[in-house]
Amino acid sequence: MNCQQTRALLSEYLDQRLASEQSTAVEEHAASCRDCHEELEALRRTVSLLGRLDEIEPSPGFVSEVERKIERGQWLSRLKAWFLEPIVIKVPLEVTAITILSIIAFQIIKSPQREPDGKPAAGLRDLAKREEPERVDPAKDKSQPQPSYRAAKPASPAAPKEQPAAIAPLAEKKESASALREVAPEVPMSDIVADDVPAYHARVKALVAELGGKVLREEGSANEGLLLTVEVPQSFQQAFWNRLGGRAEPRARRDVAGEKVVGAIQQEQKRASDELSGRRSEPEPKATLQLRILPKR
Amino acid sequence: MSESNIIIREKTTETARFEESDADLIRRVREGERSAFNQLVVKYRNRVMGLAVRMLGDRGEAEDVAQDVFVKAYRGLSGFQEEALFSTWLYRIAANSCLNHRKRIRLQPAVSADVSALELRFPDMASNPHVLLEEKQLKLLIEEAIQALPEEQRIVVILRDIEGLSYEAIADALEQELGTVRSRLHRGRMALQERLKRLMTPEPRGSVNV
């Protein structure tokens, strides 16, 4: 073993990590080589000196400072948990809940009007162009009879004779819950479900003509439903709704509305008579009404 | 049971608690006894502090890092494997903390400041002032030489020759191959010896390139 080989093994020789034959070889070389012997002894002194180096003590408050840092870390963890866990867990829950509630609310507000049979009348919604429909509580309307047409659900023409003509009693019926409907802010409107849409259409036109009004617009079809915009003299407005849901003969009526109709017709006949005789009178203001005639499905 | 037997038993318990193993202390900490961890801190604080001071060369920073080593150990105790040696695990945390700290602040060794810091902590040495002065000077010189070692050799030399870890424990703590530990230790020792030899020559200190 030469000097270079020996010096490469000196460190492990001191740590007694060499195999016995290598260890013997190092010892034999060091015994015969003065330089390597001195190198070995110098290394031994250095390692020995390193082993004698003094311990370095931390300051007296070391342990308590470690304790304080641990406490502070735990406090911070708790604080983090307090603040972050609600953010991580609760906020998504809240956001989800709010989102779901918003969707439900939106669906309720925007849902298409349903008839008692539960079928939506979506196509007519577009026809009526009601963007912000208003919801009317029938019970509330009962206490506020004017304008009574807002809550009115004119009786189906399929059984007009069994249905009372007055509007207020209708509002008390169970089915009036489904009479929550969209109404335009300005134009009174009502829905009718008819077995025979064209026949009911003809009946409405006849009624409008009888009351001295006119049909302004007809939209939709008999299959999907019709939206009629009609104009009647303001004094006949109530009579129009009443007669749609009740008897066609105003003279047979004995209720208040019937009397009004009779009076209004007489007034209209007088005006026509006056016009014929050349006397001018102020034209009565007209009321525009809308009526949806939906096919019974 | 006689009174003397009771006294003997109490003494035995006291002795056993005094010599409580790391495993027992760790078990107590895991059972929620915080004071048991303080015993571990007291037991290992000088070793962690020694490693930190010699690796970082700044006493204040070293103390801060050493404290953090114990805080990390406390927090990581749940993940500590029972079969491992606590001391080796703690040295691993300490070594990583020191090396990361050095990387973070790009600390350059400031030899004169280091040695004076170390000198202040040396305890008084007994009666023969000449011999003690020589020993003290030697220690200062070798501390100075340690500071000049490359980082990867320095930490191996500290762990082996100052802290007394086995080659295997060092390889475990530093997550290095055994051969790497062996060669770095050998090169570190030889470099120390060379530097020490130059420092001990009667040349003026100004010519020494530390």
Short mmCIF file of C-alpha atoms in Angstrom, two decimals:
data_model
loop_
_atom_site.label_atom_id
_atom_site.label_comp_id
_atom_site.label_asym_id
_atom_site.label_seq_id
_atom_site.Cartn_x
_atom_site.Cartn_y
_atom_site.Cartn_z
CA MET A 1 0.00 0.00 0.00
CA ASN A 2 1.48 3.35 -1.02
CA CYS A 3 1.14 6.77 0.67
CA GLN A 4 -1.80 7.92 -1.44
CA GLN A 5 -3.77 4.74 -0.79
CA THR A 6 -2.96 4.94 2.90
CA ARG A 7 -4.01 8.59 3.31
CA ALA A 8 -7.36 7.89 1.58
CA LEU A 9 -8.11 5.38 4.34
CA LEU A 10 -6.85 7.34 7.38
CA SER A 11 -10.24 8.81 8.28
CA GLU A 12 -12.00 5.44 8.25
CA TYR A 13 -9.05 3.86 10.00
CA LEU A 14 -9.51 6.28 12.91
CA ASP A 15 -13.22 5.45 13.00
CA GLN A 16 -12.40 1.73 12.92
CA ARG A 17 -14.52 1.15 9.90
CA LEU A 18 -11.90 -0.70 7.85
CA ALA A 19 -11.79 -4.44 7.37
CA SER A 20 -9.04 -6.03 9.44
CA GLU A 21 -6.67 -6.59 6.49
CA GLN A 22 -7.04 -2.96 5.33
CA SER A 23 -6.54 -1.76 8.88
CA THR A 24 -3.36 -3.85 9.21
CA ALA A 25 -2.08 -2.52 5.89
CA VAL A 26 -2.55 1.08 7.06
CA GLU A 27 -0.77 0.40 10.33
CA GLU A 28 2.12 -1.32 8.56
CA HIS A 29 2.54 1.53 6.10
CA ALA A 30 2.34 4.22 8.82
CA ALA A 31 4.96 2.37 10.85
CA SER A 32 7.40 2.47 7.93
CA CYS A 33 6.48 5.92 6.48
CA ARG A 34 7.22 8.95 8.64
CA ASP A 35 5.07 11.40 6.64
CA CYS A 36 2.05 9.13 6.70
CA HIS A 37 2.58 8.47 10.38
CA GLU A 38 2.62 12.22 11.09
CA GLU A 39 -0.43 12.69 8.94
CA LEU A 40 -2.27 9.99 10.87
CA GLU A 41 -1.32 11.49 14.23
CA ALA A 42 -2.26 15.03 13.14
CA LEU A 43 -5.63 13.75 11.96
CA ARG A 44 -6.11 11.91 15.24
CA ARG A 45 -5.40 15.14 17.18
CA THR A 46 -7.80 17.13 14.99
CA VAL A 47 -10.64 14.63 15.45
CA SER A 48 -9.91 14.47 19.14
CA LEU A 49 -9.98 18.26 19.40
CA LEU A 50 -13.32 18.37 17.56
CA GLY A 51 -14.67 15.90 20.08
CA ARG A 52 -13.56 18.14 22.91
CA LEU A 53 -15.24 21.26 21.62
CA ASP A 54 -17.55 22.76 24.17
CA GLU A 55 -21.26 22.50 23.96
CA ILE A 56 -22.92 25.70 22.94
CA GLU A 57 -25.73 26.50 25.30
CA PRO A 58 -28.65 28.58 24.19
CA SER A 59 -29.85 31.48 26.29
CA PRO A 60 -31.70 30.68 29.52
CA GLY A 61 -35.12 31.49 28.07
CA PHE A 62 -34.78 28.95 25.27
CA VAL A 63 -37.30 26.39 26.54
CA SER A 64 -39.93 28.94 27.42
CA GLU A 65 -39.45 30.60 24.04
CA VAL A 66 -40.01 27.26 22.32
CA GLU A 67 -43.16 26.84 24.41
CA ARG A 68 -44.33 30.31 23.46
CA LYS A 69 -43.77 29.63 19.77
CA ILE A 70 -45.69 26.37 20.01
CA GLU A 71 -48.54 28.15 21.81
CA ARG A 72 -48.56 30.92 19.25
CA GLY A 73 -48.60 28.38 16.43
CA GLN A 74 -51.55 26.60 18.00
CA TRP A 75 -53.34 29.88 18.53
CA LEU A 76 -52.70 30.81 14.92
CA SER A 77 -53.95 27.40 13.82
CA ARG A 78 -57.11 27.89 15.81
CA LEU A 79 -57.50 31.39 14.43
CA LYS A 80 -56.95 30.05 10.95
CA ALA A 81 -59.53 27.37 11.59
CA TRP A 82 -62.00 29.94 12.87
CA PHE A 83 -61.60 32.16 9.88
CA LEU A 84 -60.72 29.84 7.07
CA GLU A 85 -62.92 26.84 7.78
CA PRO A 86 -66.08 28.90 7.51
CA ILE A 87 -64.72 30.25 4.26
CA VAL A 88 -63.83 26.82 3.00
CA ILE A 89 -66.92 24.99 4.22
CA LYS A 90 -69.67 27.41 5.13
CA VAL A 91 -69.41 29.95 2.36
CA PRO A 92 -69.83 27.39 -0.43
CA LEU A 93 -72.83 26.04 1.47
CA GLU A 94 -74.29 29.50 1.79
CA VAL A 95 -73.58 30.29 -1.83
CA THR A 96 -75.20 27.01 -2.86
CA ALA A 97 -78.24 27.70 -0.68
CA ILE A 98 -78.61 31.24 -2.01
CA THR A 99 -78.21 30.01 -5.57
CA ILE A 100 -80.85 27.31 -5.11
CA LEU A 101 -83.26 29.76 -3.46
CA SER A 102 -82.65 32.28 -6.23
CA ILE A 103 -83.39 29.67 -8.88
CA ILE A 104 -86.57 28.60 -7.10
CA ALA A 105 -87.68 32.20 -6.69
CA PHE A 106 -86.87 32.94 -10.29
CA GLN A 107 -88.82 29.88 -11.43
CA ILE A 108 -91.84 30.88 -9.34
CA ILE A 109 -91.83 34.41 -10.67
CA LYS A 110 -91.07 33.50 -14.25
CA SER A 111 -93.00 30.23 -14.47
CA PRO A 112 -95.64 30.14 -17.20
CA GLN A 113 -99.19 30.48 -16.05
CA ARG A 114 -100.84 27.20 -15.39
CA GLU A 115 -104.43 26.40 -15.89
CA PRO A 116 -106.34 24.29 -13.42
CA ASP A 117 -105.40 21.19 -15.34
CA GLY A 118 -101.77 22.07 -14.77
CA LYS A 119 -100.82 22.69 -18.35
CA PRO A 120 -98.75 25.73 -19.02
CA ALA A 121 -99.91 28.30 -21.49
CA ALA A 122 -96.42 29.23 -22.56
CA GLY A 123 -97.28 30.13 -26.13
CA LEU A 124 -99.75 32.74 -25.04
CA ARG A 125 -97.30 34.30 -22.68
CA ASP A 126 -95.34 35.43 -25.67
CA LEU A 127 -98.48 36.64 -27.38
CA ALA A 128 -99.45 38.70 -24.42
CA LYS A 129 -95.90 40.10 -24.12
CA ARG A 130 -96.11 40.27 -20.38
CA GLU A 131 -92.61 40.94 -19.21
CA GLU A 132 -93.24 41.74 -15.57
CA PRO A 133 -96.38 39.95 -14.59
CA GLU A 134 -98.12 40.93 -11.42
CA ARG A 135 -99.42 38.37 -9.02
CA VAL A 136 -102.75 38.93 -7.44
CA ASP A 137 -104.00 37.34 -4.29
CA PRO A 138 -107.65 36.41 -4.73
CA ALA A 139 -108.28 36.67 -1.01
CA LYS A 140 -106.96 40.20 -1.07
CA ASP A 141 -109.12 40.98 -4.06
CA LYS A 142 -112.11 39.75 -2.23
CA SER A 143 -111.69 42.55 0.25
CA GLN A 144 -110.98 44.97 -2.59
CA PRO A 145 -113.66 44.38 -5.15
CA GLN A 146 -112.51 47.13 -7.52
CA PRO A 147 -111.24 46.42 -10.04
CA SER A 148 -112.74 43.01 -9.63
CA TYR A 149 -111.64 41.74 -13.03
CA ARG A 150 -108.05 41.44 -11.80
CA ALA A 151 -108.86 38.34 -9.83
CA ALA A 152 -111.67 37.22 -11.98
CA LYS A 153 -111.67 33.90 -13.60
CA PRO A 154 -114.65 33.93 -15.84
CA ALA A 155 -116.41 30.65 -15.76
CA SER A 156 -115.75 28.18 -18.46
CA PRO A 157 -118.21 28.47 -21.28
CA ALA A 158 -118.60 24.73 -21.04
CA ALA A 159 -120.80 25.23 -18.00
CA PRO A 160 -121.73 28.86 -17.95
CA LYS A 161 -125.18 28.33 -16.51
CA GLU A 162 -123.91 26.51 -13.44
CA GLN A 163 -121.42 29.23 -12.65
CA PRO A 164 -122.51 32.33 -10.83
CA ALA A 165 -122.12 35.42 -12.89
CA ALA A 166 -120.68 37.57 -10.14
CA ILE A 167 -116.93 37.62 -9.87
CA ALA A 168 -116.42 37.83 -6.14
CA PRO A 169 -117.96 34.41 -5.37
CA LEU A 170 -115.64 32.88 -7.93
CA ALA A 171 -112.68 34.19 -6.08
CA GLU A 172 -113.79 32.22 -3.05
CA LYS A 173 -113.76 28.95 -4.88
CA LYS A 174 -110.94 26.55 -4.37
CA GLU A 175 -109.90 26.75 -7.97
CA SER A 176 -109.40 30.45 -7.55
CA ALA A 177 -105.96 29.63 -6.18
CA SER A 178 -104.96 28.79 -9.68
CA ALA A 179 -106.47 32.06 -10.80
CA LEU A 180 -103.28 33.78 -9.71
CA ARG A 181 -102.44 35.20 -13.02
CA GLU A 182 -100.50 37.68 -14.93
CA VAL A 183 -102.18 40.93 -15.57
CA ALA A 184 -100.84 43.82 -17.48
CA PRO A 185 -100.49 47.02 -15.52
CA GLU A 186 -102.82 48.94 -17.77
CA VAL A 187 -104.84 46.44 -19.79
CA PRO A 188 -107.24 44.20 -17.85
CA MET A 189 -106.98 40.63 -18.94
CA SER A 190 -108.63 37.32 -18.35
CA ASP A 191 -108.22 33.72 -19.42
CA ILE A 192 -110.96 31.46 -20.61
CA VAL A 193 -110.58 27.75 -21.18
CA ALA A 194 -113.04 26.76 -23.81
CA ASP A 195 -114.09 23.45 -25.30
CA ASP A 196 -114.71 25.12 -28.60
CA VAL A 197 -112.41 28.06 -29.11
CA PRO A 198 -113.94 29.34 -32.40
CA ALA A 199 -117.45 29.22 -30.91
CA TYR A 200 -116.36 31.12 -27.83
CA HIS A 201 -114.46 33.54 -30.03
CA ALA A 202 -117.65 34.24 -31.98
CA ARG A 203 -119.54 34.71 -28.74
CA VAL A 204 -117.01 37.26 -27.47
CA LYS A 205 -117.15 39.16 -30.74
CA ALA A 206 -120.94 39.21 -30.57
CA LEU A 207 -120.82 40.46 -26.98
CA VAL A 208 -118.32 43.18 -27.86
CA ALA A 209 -120.51 44.28 -30.74
CA GLU A 210 -123.59 44.22 -28.53
CA LEU A 211 -121.89 46.45 -25.98
CA GLY A 212 -120.90 48.92 -28.63
CA GLY A 213 -117.25 48.03 -28.60
CA LYS A 214 -114.93 46.56 -31.19
CA VAL A 215 -112.26 43.93 -31.51
CA LEU A 216 -108.91 45.68 -31.91
CA ARG A 217 -106.65 42.71 -32.39
CA GLU A 218 -106.82 38.95 -32.76
CA GLU A 219 -103.68 36.96 -32.29
CA GLY A 220 -102.85 33.28 -32.08
CA SER A 221 -104.87 30.39 -33.38
CA ALA A 222 -107.80 28.24 -32.35
CA ASN A 223 -105.47 25.34 -31.67
CA GLU A 224 -102.98 27.16 -29.49
CA GLY A 225 -105.31 29.73 -28.11
CA LEU A 226 -106.42 33.18 -29.04
CA LEU A 227 -105.49 36.52 -27.58
CA LEU A 228 -108.18 39.08 -28.18
CA THR A 229 -107.71 42.75 -27.53
CA VAL A 230 -111.07 44.45 -27.41
CA GLU A 231 -112.36 47.88 -26.73
CA VAL A 232 -115.64 48.50 -24.95
CA PRO A 233 -117.21 51.64 -23.53
CA GLN A 234 -115.84 52.15 -20.04
CA SER A 235 -119.26 51.81 -18.42
CA PHE A 236 -119.66 48.37 -20.02
CA GLN A 237 -116.32 47.06 -18.85
CA GLN A 238 -117.74 45.30 -15.80
CA ALA A 239 -120.68 44.07 -17.80
CA PHE A 240 -118.34 42.59 -20.36
CA TRP A 241 -116.60 40.44 -17.78
CA ASN A 242 -119.84 39.53 -16.07
CA ARG A 243 -121.52 38.41 -19.21
CA LEU A 244 -118.57 36.40 -20.33
CA GLY A 245 -118.92 34.35 -17.20
CA GLY A 246 -122.71 34.52 -16.81
CA ARG A 247 -125.88 34.93 -18.73
CA ALA A 248 -125.88 36.60 -22.02
CA GLU A 249 -129.06 38.50 -21.43
CA PRO A 250 -128.42 41.63 -19.41
CA ARG A 251 -132.08 42.24 -18.88
CA ALA A 252 -132.50 39.00 -17.05
CA ARG A 253 -129.91 40.07 -14.51
CA ARG A 254 -131.07 41.25 -11.18
CA ASP A 255 -127.74 41.99 -9.62
CA VAL A 256 -126.06 45.34 -9.47
CA ALA A 257 -123.89 44.69 -12.45
CA GLY A 258 -126.93 43.69 -14.47
CA GLU A 259 -128.69 46.89 -13.60
CA LYS A 260 -125.66 48.83 -14.69
CA VAL A 261 -125.62 47.01 -17.99
CA VAL A 262 -129.28 47.79 -18.54
CA GLY A 263 -128.68 51.40 -17.68
CA ALA A 264 -125.64 51.56 -19.90
CA ILE A 265 -127.45 50.04 -22.84
CA GLN A 266 -130.27 52.50 -22.42
CA GLN A 267 -127.72 55.29 -22.26
CA GLU A 268 -126.03 54.05 -25.39
CA GLN A 269 -129.36 53.75 -27.22
CA LYS A 270 -130.16 57.30 -26.20
CA ARG A 271 -126.80 58.49 -27.52
CA ALA A 272 -127.37 56.68 -30.81
CA SER A 273 -130.78 58.27 -31.02
CA ASP A 274 -129.27 61.67 -30.32
CA GLU A 275 -126.67 61.19 -33.01
CA LEU A 276 -129.39 60.25 -35.45
CA SER A 277 -131.27 63.37 -34.58
CA GLY A 278 -128.14 65.45 -35.20
CA ARG A 279 -127.42 66.28 -31.59
CA ARG A 280 -123.79 65.95 -30.64
CA SER A 281 -122.75 64.49 -27.36
CA GLU A 282 -119.39 63.71 -25.85
CA PRO A 283 -118.22 60.20 -26.84
CA GLU A 284 -117.84 57.86 -23.85
CA PRO A 285 -114.23 56.86 -23.05
CA LYS A 286 -113.30 53.34 -24.10
CA ALA A 287 -111.66 50.63 -22.03
CA THR A 288 -109.22 48.24 -23.63
CA LEU A 289 -109.42 44.67 -22.38
CA GLN A 290 -107.58 41.49 -23.21
CA LEU A 291 -108.95 38.02 -23.22
CA ARG A 292 -107.18 34.77 -23.77
CA ILE A 293 -109.22 31.89 -25.03
CA LEU A 294 -107.35 28.66 -24.37
CA PRO A 295 -108.35 25.35 -25.87
CA LYS A 296 -109.28 22.74 -23.32
CA ARG A 297 -106.74 19.95 -23.49
CA MET B 1 -45.18 -3.98 52.54
CA SER B 2 -42.70 -2.21 54.79
CA GLU B 3 -41.99 1.52 54.77
CA SER B 4 -38.44 1.03 53.51
CA ASN B 5 -39.75 -0.89 50.50
CA ILE B 6 -42.04 2.00 49.64
CA ILE B 7 -39.17 4.47 49.82
CA ILE B 8 -37.03 2.28 47.59
CA ARG B 9 -39.84 2.00 45.07
CA GLU B 10 -40.33 5.77 45.03
CA LYS B 11 -36.64 6.29 44.45
CA THR B 12 -36.69 3.76 41.66
CA THR B 13 -39.57 5.59 40.02
CA GLU B 14 -37.75 8.86 40.31
CA THR B 15 -34.62 7.38 38.78
CA ALA B 16 -36.64 5.82 36.01
CA ARG B 17 -38.33 9.12 35.24
CA PHE B 18 -34.99 10.93 35.28
CA GLU B 19 -33.62 8.47 32.75
CA GLU B 20 -36.79 8.29 30.78
CA SER B 21 -36.14 7.30 27.20
CA ASP B 22 -37.03 9.43 24.21
CA ALA B 23 -39.72 6.91 23.29
CA ASP B 24 -41.38 7.29 26.70
CA LEU B 25 -41.24 11.06 26.52
CA ILE B 26 -42.70 11.04 23.04
CA ARG B 27 -45.49 8.74 24.17
CA ARG B 28 -46.32 11.15 26.99
CA VAL B 29 -46.32 14.10 24.61
CA ARG B 30 -48.68 12.23 22.32
CA GLU B 31 -50.93 11.59 25.29
CA GLY B 32 -51.18 15.34 25.70
CA GLU B 33 -48.48 16.01 28.28
CA ARG B 34 -46.77 19.13 27.03
CA SER B 35 -44.19 19.21 29.81
CA ALA B 36 -42.72 15.95 28.50
CA PHE B 37 -41.75 17.78 25.34
CA ASN B 38 -39.92 20.36 27.44
CA GLN B 39 -37.78 17.52 28.74
CA LEU B 40 -36.90 16.60 25.17
CA VAL B 41 -36.03 20.26 24.47
CA VAL B 42 -33.78 20.40 27.51
CA LYS B 43 -32.13 17.15 26.52
CA TYR B 44 -31.35 18.18 22.95
CA ARG B 45 -31.16 21.97 23.01
CA ASN B 46 -27.34 22.17 23.24
CA ARG B 47 -26.85 19.77 20.36
CA VAL B 48 -29.32 21.55 18.10
CA MET B 49 -27.92 24.91 19.15
CA GLY B 50 -24.32 23.76 18.48
CA LEU B 51 -25.23 22.57 15.02
CA ALA B 52 -27.11 25.80 14.27
CA VAL B 53 -24.36 28.14 15.53
CA ARG B 54 -21.64 26.29 13.65
CA MET B 55 -23.70 26.09 10.48
CA LEU B 56 -25.02 29.65 10.53
CA GLY B 57 -22.16 31.49 12.26
CA ASP B 58 -24.56 33.87 13.98
CA ARG B 59 -25.67 33.22 17.50
CA GLY B 60 -28.93 35.16 17.38
CA GLU B 61 -30.08 33.59 14.13
CA ALA B 62 -28.92 30.19 15.32
CA GLU B 63 -31.00 30.46 18.48
CA ASP B 64 -34.05 31.44 16.48
CA VAL B 65 -33.57 28.57 14.04
CA ALA B 66 -32.92 26.13 16.90
CA GLN B 67 -36.18 27.14 18.56
CA ASP B 68 -37.99 26.65 15.29
CA VAL B 69 -36.46 23.19 14.98
CA PHE B 70 -38.17 22.18 18.22
CA VAL B 71 -41.44 23.80 17.18
CA LYS B 72 -41.33 21.82 13.93
CA ALA B 73 -40.49 18.67 15.86
CA TYR B 74 -43.45 19.22 18.18
CA ARG B 75 -45.84 19.74 15.29
CA GLY B 76 -44.42 16.81 13.36
CA LEU B 77 -44.38 14.43 16.28
CA SER B 78 -47.57 12.74 15.15
CA GLY B 79 -45.79 11.72 11.94
CA PHE B 80 -42.67 10.49 13.70
CA GLN B 81 -42.13 6.78 13.27
CA GLU B 82 -41.62 4.94 16.55
CA GLU B 83 -38.90 2.69 15.19
CA ALA B 84 -36.69 5.64 14.16
CA LEU B 85 -34.32 7.37 16.53
CA PHE B 86 -35.68 10.66 17.77
CA SER B 87 -32.19 12.18 17.82
CA THR B 88 -31.59 11.31 14.16
CA TRP B 89 -34.99 12.66 13.21
CA LEU B 90 -34.32 15.85 15.15
CA TYR B 91 -30.92 16.26 13.50
CA ARG B 92 -32.58 15.88 10.12
CA ILE B 93 -34.98 18.72 10.94
CA ALA B 94 -32.11 20.80 12.30
CA ALA B 95 -29.87 20.17 9.29
CA ASN B 96 -32.63 21.03 6.84
CA SER B 97 -33.56 24.14 8.80
CA CYS B 98 -29.97 25.38 8.86
CA LEU B 99 -29.35 24.69 5.18
CA ASN B 100 -32.65 26.30 4.19
CA HIS B 101 -31.94 29.30 6.38
CA ARG B 102 -28.57 29.77 4.76
CA LYS B 103 -30.11 29.52 1.34
CA ARG B 104 -32.75 32.03 2.30
CA ILE B 105 -30.54 34.74 3.63
CA ARG B 106 -27.42 33.87 1.61
CA LEU B 107 -25.47 34.12 4.78
CA GLN B 108 -21.73 34.38 4.30
CA PRO B 109 -19.51 33.15 7.10
CA ALA B 110 -18.29 36.06 9.20
CA VAL B 111 -15.39 34.36 10.91
CA SER B 112 -14.28 36.91 13.45
CA ALA B 113 -17.82 37.53 14.67
CA ASP B 114 -18.46 33.77 14.92
CA VAL B 115 -15.44 33.01 16.95
CA SER B 116 -15.96 35.85 19.34
CA ALA B 117 -19.55 34.69 19.78
CA LEU B 118 -18.35 31.20 20.56
CA GLU B 119 -15.64 32.48 22.85
CA LEU B 120 -18.14 34.23 25.05
CA ARG B 121 -19.90 30.96 25.69
CA PHE B 122 -16.84 28.97 26.66
CA PRO B 123 -17.05 28.04 30.32
CA ASP B 124 -14.20 28.88 32.62
CA MET B 125 -11.46 26.33 32.59
CA ALA B 126 -9.68 25.41 35.71
CA SER B 127 -6.33 25.98 37.23
CA ASN B 128 -3.34 26.03 34.81
CA PRO B 129 -3.83 29.18 32.72
CA HIS B 130 -1.07 28.38 30.19
CA VAL B 131 -2.34 24.94 29.26
CA LEU B 132 -5.93 26.19 29.27
CA LEU B 133 -5.07 29.13 27.10
CA GLU B 134 -3.49 26.79 24.62
CA GLU B 135 -6.54 24.51 24.64
CA LYS B 136 -8.83 27.51 24.36
CA GLN B 137 -6.83 28.94 21.48
CA LEU B 138 -6.83 25.60 19.75
CA LYS B 139 -10.56 25.37 20.06
CA LEU B 140 -11.01 28.86 18.70
CA LEU B 141 -8.76 28.00 15.81
CA ILE B 142 -10.64 24.88 14.93
CA GLU B 143 -13.99 26.64 15.27
CA GLU B 144 -12.62 29.17 12.83
CA ALA B 145 -11.47 26.37 10.53
CA ILE B 146 -14.90 24.73 10.69
CA GLN B 147 -16.51 27.95 9.56
CA ALA B 148 -14.28 27.97 6.49
CA LEU B 149 -15.31 24.47 5.39
CA PRO B 150 -17.68 24.04 2.49
CA GLU B 151 -21.19 23.62 3.79
CA GLU B 152 -21.66 20.00 2.73
CA GLN B 153 -18.39 18.92 4.42
CA ARG B 154 -19.00 21.08 7.47
CA ILE B 155 -22.31 19.54 8.39
CA VAL B 156 -20.92 16.01 8.10
CA VAL B 157 -17.89 16.88 10.26
CA ILE B 158 -20.09 18.53 12.89
CA LEU B 159 -22.49 15.58 13.03
CA ARG B 160 -19.71 12.99 13.17
CA ASP B 161 -16.89 14.54 15.21
CA ILE B 162 -18.74 17.01 17.42
CA GLU B 163 -22.13 15.39 17.83
CA GLY B 164 -20.84 11.84 17.58
CA LEU B 165 -23.36 10.39 15.13
CA SER B 166 -22.55 7.19 13.28
CA TYR B 167 -21.99 7.24 9.53
CA GLU B 168 -25.35 5.54 9.06
CA ALA B 169 -27.18 8.05 11.25
CA ILE B 170 -25.61 10.92 9.31
CA ALA B 171 -26.61 9.33 6.01
CA ASP B 172 -30.12 8.98 7.41
CA ALA B 173 -30.31 12.52 8.80
CA LEU B 174 -28.94 14.15 5.66
CA GLU B 175 -30.67 11.69 3.34
CA GLN B 176 -27.40 10.94 1.61
CA GLU B 177 -25.64 7.80 0.45
CA LEU B 178 -23.21 6.26 2.91
CA GLY B 179 -20.37 6.65 0.39
CA THR B 180 -21.14 10.36 0.11
CA VAL B 181 -21.00 10.76 3.87
CA ARG B 182 -17.71 8.84 4.00
CA SER B 183 -16.00 10.90 1.33
CA ARG B 184 -17.30 14.23 2.60
CA LEU B 185 -16.19 13.43 6.12
CA HIS B 186 -12.73 12.43 4.95
CA ARG B 187 -12.30 15.52 2.79
CA GLY B 188 -13.64 17.76 5.53
CA ARG B 189 -11.29 16.36 8.14
CA MET B 190 -8.27 16.64 5.85
CA ALA B 191 -9.21 20.23 4.98
CA LEU B 192 -9.61 21.05 8.66
CA GLN B 193 -6.25 19.55 9.46
CA GLU B 194 -4.57 21.48 6.69
CA ARG B 195 -6.19 24.71 7.77
CA LEU B 196 -5.38 24.08 11.40
CA LYS B 197 -1.77 23.38 10.49
CA ARG B 198 -1.57 26.69 8.64
CA LEU B 199 -3.31 28.55 11.44
CA MET B 200 -0.88 27.11 13.99
CA THR B 201 2.23 28.13 12.07
CA PRO B 202 4.04 31.17 13.50
CA GLU B 203 3.22 33.24 10.39
CA PRO B 204 1.43 36.51 11.06
CA ARG B 205 -2.39 36.04 11.09
CA GLY B 206 -2.82 38.64 8.39
CA SER B 207 -1.26 36.33 5.84
CA VAL B 208 -3.70 33.56 6.60
CA ASN B 209 -6.40 33.37 4.06
CA VAL B 210 -9.37 32.18 6.03
#
